[in-house]
mmCIF file of C-alpha atoms in Angstrom:
data_model
loop_
_atom_site.group_PDB
_atom_site.id
_atom_site.type_symbol
_atom_site.label_atom_id
_atom_site.label_comp_id
_atom_site.label_asym_id
_atom_site.label_seq_id
_atom_site.Cartn_x
_atom_site.Cartn_y
_atom_site.Cartn_z
ATOM 1 C CA UNK A 1 9.313 30.544 15.714
ATOM 2 C CA UNK A 2 8.783 27.174 17.322
ATOM 3 C CA UNK A 3 5.991 25.079 15.857
ATOM 4 C CA UNK A 4 4.628 21.697 16.845
ATOM 5 C CA UNK A 5 2.863 19.195 14.610
ATOM 6 C CA UNK A 6 1.149 15.983 15.689
ATOM 7 C CA UNK A 7 1.019 12.940 13.435
ATOM 8 C CA UNK A 8 -0.311 9.417 13.656
ATOM 9 C CA UNK A 9 -3.283 7.187 12.882
ATOM 10 C CA UNK A 10 -6.707 8.737 13.211
ATOM 11 C CA UNK A 11 -8.362 5.392 13.908
ATOM 12 C CA UNK A 12 -7.279 2.791 16.438
ATOM 13 C CA UNK A 13 -9.001 -0.470 17.305
ATOM 14 C CA UNK A 14 -10.059 -1.200 20.880
ATOM 15 C CA UNK A 15 -7.398 -2.917 23.005
ATOM 16 C CA UNK A 16 -4.632 -1.742 20.680
ATOM 17 C CA UNK A 17 -1.993 0.906 21.297
ATOM 18 C CA UNK A 18 -2.444 4.511 20.232
ATOM 19 C CA UNK A 19 0.806 5.991 18.907
ATOM 20 C CA UNK A 20 1.352 9.654 18.097
ATOM 21 C CA UNK A 21 4.420 11.722 17.291
ATOM 22 C CA UNK A 22 4.982 15.427 17.741
ATOM 23 C CA UNK A 23 7.553 17.039 15.465
ATOM 24 C CA UNK A 24 9.130 20.252 16.705
ATOM 25 C CA UNK A 25 10.363 22.802 14.178
ATOM 26 C CA UNK A 26 11.991 26.198 14.604
ATOM 27 C CA UNK A 27 13.761 25.175 17.788
ATOM 28 C CA UNK A 28 15.562 22.260 19.374
ATOM 29 C CA UNK A 29 14.130 19.989 22.045
ATOM 30 C CA UNK A 30 17.732 19.455 23.194
ATOM 31 C CA UNK A 31 18.274 23.114 24.038
ATOM 32 C CA UNK A 32 16.525 22.459 27.345
ATOM 33 C CA UNK A 33 14.481 24.749 29.521
ATOM 34 C CA UNK A 34 11.162 23.344 28.405
ATOM 35 C CA UNK A 35 9.044 20.285 28.989
ATOM 36 C CA UNK A 36 7.155 18.648 26.142
ATOM 37 C CA UNK A 37 3.625 17.595 26.955
ATOM 38 C CA UNK A 38 0.683 15.652 25.637
ATOM 39 C CA UNK A 39 -2.821 16.906 26.397
ATOM 40 C CA UNK A 40 -6.126 15.500 25.210
ATOM 41 C CA UNK A 41 -9.647 16.783 24.844
ATOM 42 C CA UNK A 42 -12.622 14.469 24.674
ATOM 43 C CA UNK A 43 -15.293 15.587 22.179
ATOM 44 C CA UNK A 44 -17.084 18.621 23.542
ATOM 45 C CA UNK A 45 -15.227 18.395 26.846
ATOM 46 C CA UNK A 46 -12.376 20.024 28.718
ATOM 47 C CA UNK A 47 -8.620 19.542 28.684
ATOM 48 C CA UNK A 48 -6.786 16.639 30.306
ATOM 49 C CA UNK A 49 -3.011 16.710 30.740
ATOM 50 C CA UNK A 50 -1.494 13.301 29.956
ATOM 51 C CA UNK A 51 2.127 13.889 30.879
ATOM 52 C CA UNK A 52 5.428 15.395 29.836
ATOM 53 C CA UNK A 53 8.999 14.591 28.979
ATOM 54 C CA UNK A 54 12.236 16.556 29.272
ATOM 55 C CA UNK A 55 14.931 16.306 26.628
ATOM 56 C CA UNK A 56 16.972 14.170 29.011
ATOM 57 C CA UNK A 57 14.205 11.575 28.960
ATOM 58 C CA UNK A 58 12.770 12.200 32.397
ATOM 59 C CA UNK A 59 9.000 11.922 32.442
ATOM 60 C CA UNK A 60 5.943 12.540 34.565
ATOM 61 C CA UNK A 61 2.606 10.935 33.799
ATOM 62 C CA UNK A 62 -0.845 11.805 35.033
ATOM 63 C CA UNK A 63 -1.659 9.123 37.632
ATOM 64 C CA UNK A 64 -5.068 8.658 36.001
ATOM 65 C CA UNK A 65 -3.345 7.262 32.887
ATOM 66 C CA UNK A 66 0.060 6.258 34.203
ATOM 67 C CA UNK A 67 -0.394 2.509 33.827
ATOM 68 C CA UNK A 68 -1.051 2.858 30.094
ATOM 69 C CA UNK A 69 1.119 5.810 29.010
ATOM 70 C CA UNK A 70 4.637 6.015 27.677
ATOM 71 C CA UNK A 71 6.167 9.268 26.435
ATOM 72 C CA UNK A 72 9.541 9.145 24.714
ATOM 73 C CA UNK A 73 11.842 11.604 22.994
ATOM 74 C CA UNK A 74 14.069 11.342 19.930
ATOM 75 C CA UNK A 75 16.355 14.358 20.021
ATOM 76 C CA UNK A 76 18.025 13.392 16.736
ATOM 77 C CA UNK A 77 14.695 13.806 14.969
ATOM 78 C CA UNK A 78 13.503 16.635 17.229
ATOM 79 C CA UNK A 79 10.402 14.619 18.050
ATOM 80 C CA UNK A 80 8.609 13.269 21.056
ATOM 81 C CA UNK A 81 5.995 10.549 21.080
ATOM 82 C CA UNK A 82 3.005 9.229 22.974
ATOM 83 C CA UNK A 83 1.953 5.636 23.350
ATOM 84 C CA UNK A 84 -1.313 4.786 25.078
ATOM 85 C CA UNK A 85 -1.998 1.097 25.461
ATOM 86 C CA UNK A 86 -5.205 -0.931 25.795
ATOM 87 C CA UNK A 87 -7.352 1.831 24.374
ATOM 88 C CA UNK A 88 -11.127 1.918 24.633
ATOM 89 C CA UNK A 89 -13.796 4.221 23.232
ATOM 90 C CA UNK A 90 -13.140 6.459 26.245
ATOM 91 C CA UNK A 91 -9.769 7.336 24.707
ATOM 92 C CA UNK A 92 -11.421 8.899 21.657
ATOM 93 C CA UNK A 93 -10.253 12.508 21.751
ATOM 94 C CA UNK A 94 -8.267 15.257 20.112
ATOM 95 C CA UNK A 95 -4.661 14.856 21.175
ATOM 96 C CA UNK A 96 -2.436 17.910 21.420
ATOM 97 C CA UNK A 97 1.276 18.201 21.941
ATOM 98 C CA UNK A 98 2.503 21.341 23.678
ATOM 99 C CA UNK A 99 5.627 23.035 24.946
ATOM 100 C CA UNK A 100 5.662 24.133 28.540
ATOM 101 C CA UNK A 101 7.568 25.492 31.437
ATOM 102 C CA UNK A 102 4.927 26.798 33.803
ATOM 103 C CA UNK A 103 2.446 27.529 31.021
ATOM 104 C CA UNK A 104 1.644 25.664 27.845
ATOM 105 C CA UNK A 105 2.802 28.424 25.541
ATOM 106 C CA UNK A 106 2.995 26.664 22.189
ATOM 107 C CA UNK A 107 0.545 24.006 21.001
ATOM 108 C CA UNK A 108 0.230 21.779 17.997
ATOM 109 C CA UNK A 109 -2.964 21.984 15.987
ATOM 110 C CA UNK A 110 -4.230 18.738 17.475
ATOM 111 C CA UNK A 111 -5.094 15.404 15.925
ATOM 112 C CA UNK A 112 -8.369 13.551 16.324
ATOM 113 C CA UNK A 113 -8.030 9.911 17.319
ATOM 114 C CA UNK A 114 -11.076 7.658 17.236
ATOM 115 C CA UNK A 115 -11.110 4.277 18.952
ATOM 116 C CA UNK A 116 -13.439 1.982 17.093
ATOM 117 C CA UNK A 117 -13.503 -1.467 15.563
ATOM 118 C CA UNK B 1 -4.960 16.356 42.326
ATOM 119 C CA UNK B 2 -5.832 20.040 42.584
ATOM 120 C CA UNK B 3 -9.389 20.632 41.387
ATOM 121 C CA UNK B 4 -10.055 23.808 39.422
ATOM 122 C CA UNK B 5 -13.643 25.049 39.353
ATOM 123 C CA UNK B 6 -14.694 27.733 36.914
ATOM 124 C CA UNK B 7 -17.885 29.750 36.939
ATOM 125 C CA UNK B 8 -20.027 30.272 35.122
ATOM 126 C CA UNK B 9 -19.907 27.300 32.765
ATOM 127 C CA UNK B 10 -21.395 29.450 30.037
ATOM 128 C CA UNK B 11 -21.976 33.121 29.599
ATOM 129 C CA UNK B 12 -23.809 35.291 27.100
ATOM 130 C CA UNK B 13 -22.813 38.943 26.786
ATOM 131 C CA UNK B 14 -23.077 41.847 24.365
ATOM 132 C CA UNK B 15 -20.295 43.479 22.404
ATOM 133 C CA UNK B 16 -18.697 46.102 24.610
ATOM 134 C CA UNK B 17 -19.695 44.414 27.863
ATOM 135 C CA UNK B 18 -17.286 43.772 30.693
ATOM 136 C CA UNK B 19 -17.026 40.002 31.187
ATOM 137 C CA UNK B 20 -15.707 38.261 34.283
ATOM 138 C CA UNK B 21 -14.940 34.577 34.801
ATOM 139 C CA UNK B 22 -13.858 33.110 38.101
ATOM 140 C CA UNK B 23 -11.676 30.122 38.866
ATOM 141 C CA UNK B 24 -11.349 28.526 42.269
ATOM 142 C CA UNK B 25 -8.623 26.082 43.239
ATOM 143 C CA UNK B 26 -9.212 23.301 45.754
ATOM 144 C CA UNK B 27 -6.086 24.385 47.640
ATOM 145 C CA UNK B 28 -3.714 27.334 47.801
ATOM 146 C CA UNK B 29 -1.797 27.623 44.521
ATOM 147 C CA UNK B 30 -0.240 31.050 45.151
ATOM 148 C CA UNK B 31 -0.263 32.757 41.732
ATOM 149 C CA UNK B 32 0.539 29.613 39.769
ATOM 150 C CA UNK B 33 -2.360 29.991 37.392
ATOM 151 C CA UNK B 34 -2.742 30.476 33.658
ATOM 152 C CA UNK B 35 -5.663 31.345 31.401
ATOM 153 C CA UNK B 36 -6.252 30.056 27.881
ATOM 154 C CA UNK B 37 -8.645 30.869 25.066
ATOM 155 C CA UNK B 38 -9.879 28.121 22.753
ATOM 156 C CA UNK B 39 -11.820 28.871 19.611
ATOM 157 C CA UNK B 40 -13.829 26.092 17.923
ATOM 158 C CA UNK B 41 -11.642 23.603 16.105
ATOM 159 C CA UNK B 42 -8.454 25.263 17.295
ATOM 160 C CA UNK B 43 -5.830 24.571 19.910
ATOM 161 C CA UNK B 44 -5.922 26.573 23.129
ATOM 162 C CA UNK B 45 -3.953 29.804 23.195
ATOM 163 C CA UNK B 46 -2.167 31.149 26.254
ATOM 164 C CA UNK B 47 -3.518 34.562 27.283
ATOM 165 C CA UNK B 48 -2.474 35.134 30.904
ATOM 166 C CA UNK B 49 0.334 33.522 32.905
ATOM 167 C CA UNK B 50 1.243 33.750 36.592
ATOM 168 C CA UNK B 51 -2.348 34.837 37.263
ATOM 169 C CA UNK B 52 -1.964 38.384 35.991
ATOM 170 C CA UNK B 53 0.707 38.653 33.309
ATOM 171 C CA UNK B 54 -0.406 39.225 29.738
ATOM 172 C CA UNK B 55 1.239 36.987 27.165
ATOM 173 C CA UNK B 56 3.044 38.879 24.415
ATOM 174 C CA UNK B 57 0.714 39.985 21.646
ATOM 175 C CA UNK B 58 -2.488 39.499 23.631
ATOM 176 C CA UNK B 59 -4.801 42.537 23.605
ATOM 177 C CA UNK B 60 -4.839 44.631 26.761
ATOM 178 C CA UNK B 61 -8.604 44.206 27.181
ATOM 179 C CA UNK B 62 -7.766 40.823 28.704
ATOM 180 C CA UNK B 63 -6.602 40.741 32.316
ATOM 181 C CA UNK B 64 -6.276 38.415 35.259
ATOM 182 C CA UNK B 65 -6.024 38.735 39.007
ATOM 183 C CA UNK B 66 -6.052 36.745 42.194
ATOM 184 C CA UNK B 67 -3.894 34.532 44.340
ATOM 185 C CA UNK B 68 -4.299 31.666 46.748
ATOM 186 C CA UNK B 69 -7.493 29.900 45.772
ATOM 187 C CA UNK B 70 -9.568 32.549 44.013
ATOM 188 C CA UNK B 71 -8.836 34.001 40.599
ATOM 189 C CA UNK B 72 -10.589 36.248 38.126
ATOM 190 C CA UNK B 73 -10.297 36.647 34.365
ATOM 191 C CA UNK B 74 -11.738 39.790 32.804
ATOM 192 C CA UNK B 75 -12.433 41.067 29.318
ATOM 193 C CA UNK B 76 -12.905 44.810 29.710
ATOM 194 C CA UNK B 77 -14.849 45.341 26.500
ATOM 195 C CA UNK B 78 -16.082 42.234 24.730
ATOM 196 C CA UNK B 79 -15.292 41.998 21.028
ATOM 197 C CA UNK B 80 -16.903 39.612 18.511
ATOM 198 C CA UNK B 81 -13.594 37.777 18.066
ATOM 199 C CA UNK B 82 -13.537 36.924 21.773
ATOM 200 C CA UNK B 83 -16.174 34.243 21.304
ATOM 201 C CA UNK B 84 -14.460 31.140 22.618
ATOM 202 C CA UNK B 85 -14.149 28.831 25.578
ATOM 203 C CA UNK B 86 -11.812 29.969 28.340
ATOM 204 C CA UNK B 87 -9.870 27.671 30.658
ATOM 205 C CA UNK B 88 -7.851 28.220 33.800
ATOM 206 C CA UNK B 89 -4.941 25.887 34.589
ATOM 207 C CA UNK B 90 -2.808 25.451 37.691
ATOM 208 C CA UNK B 91 0.870 24.635 37.763
ATOM 209 C CA UNK B 92 1.449 24.547 41.483
ATOM 210 C CA UNK B 93 1.340 20.764 41.578
ATOM 211 C CA UNK B 94 1.568 17.762 39.308
ATOM 212 C CA UNK B 95 -0.525 16.623 37.586
ATOM 213 C CA UNK B 96 -1.319 19.879 35.850
ATOM 214 C CA UNK B 97 -5.076 20.416 35.899
ATOM 215 C CA UNK B 98 -7.516 22.621 34.047
ATOM 216 C CA UNK B 99 -10.854 24.094 34.919
ATOM 217 C CA UNK B 100 -13.847 22.704 33.085
ATOM 218 C CA UNK B 101 -14.066 25.753 30.834
ATOM 219 C CA UNK B 102 -16.367 28.746 30.391
ATOM 220 C CA UNK B 103 -18.117 29.053 27.072
ATOM 221 C CA UNK B 104 -18.589 32.684 26.066
ATOM 222 C CA UNK B 105 -21.266 33.638 23.541
ATOM 223 C CA UNK B 106 -22.444 36.880 22.051
ATOM 224 C CA UNK B 107 -25.922 37.992 23.086
#
């Protein structure tokens, strides 16, 4: 079955760029039919959808983060990635990658990213 | 953005109780609504899609209903393993948005 796994630094300094990768196993991003999303959850808070990418490279970003977000895909590695620039303490959160069509049906386990000097 | 408002924010119930959570959308979203369960330290899990369809493998004590702006999520007989936070999520429009969550505790 399809599984997703996030990876990347757990600590990022303010003003720097947060970079995370989601590796997909058990299925191919290139097979199409699904979007690949990033979602975050601030400590003790609810869920915020960051954006998604299709295997073709087309993207949609949440307008609340659009100016700082880039999502890319590497079909040869079966991975997609998130970059969030100019981070502040407000970007401290658990970051999840997820597969979706209409529903987010498969999620990674999540990775905690702390923004601190 | 479509705002999703859940109530209550928290709920305490006894094992065997019938539990109901509501979710209201700020505009008509037809039946484009999903429900998720999140246990502490875990990723959310899809329970209900298209407002009323049970995801494969999810126990039948979970159900959903509604359309338009008002939706309901029900656990027919609360079990100890159902302790979690529950979220609704709309997919009628981009950006996708979630309710603020309902934290369910055992009384």
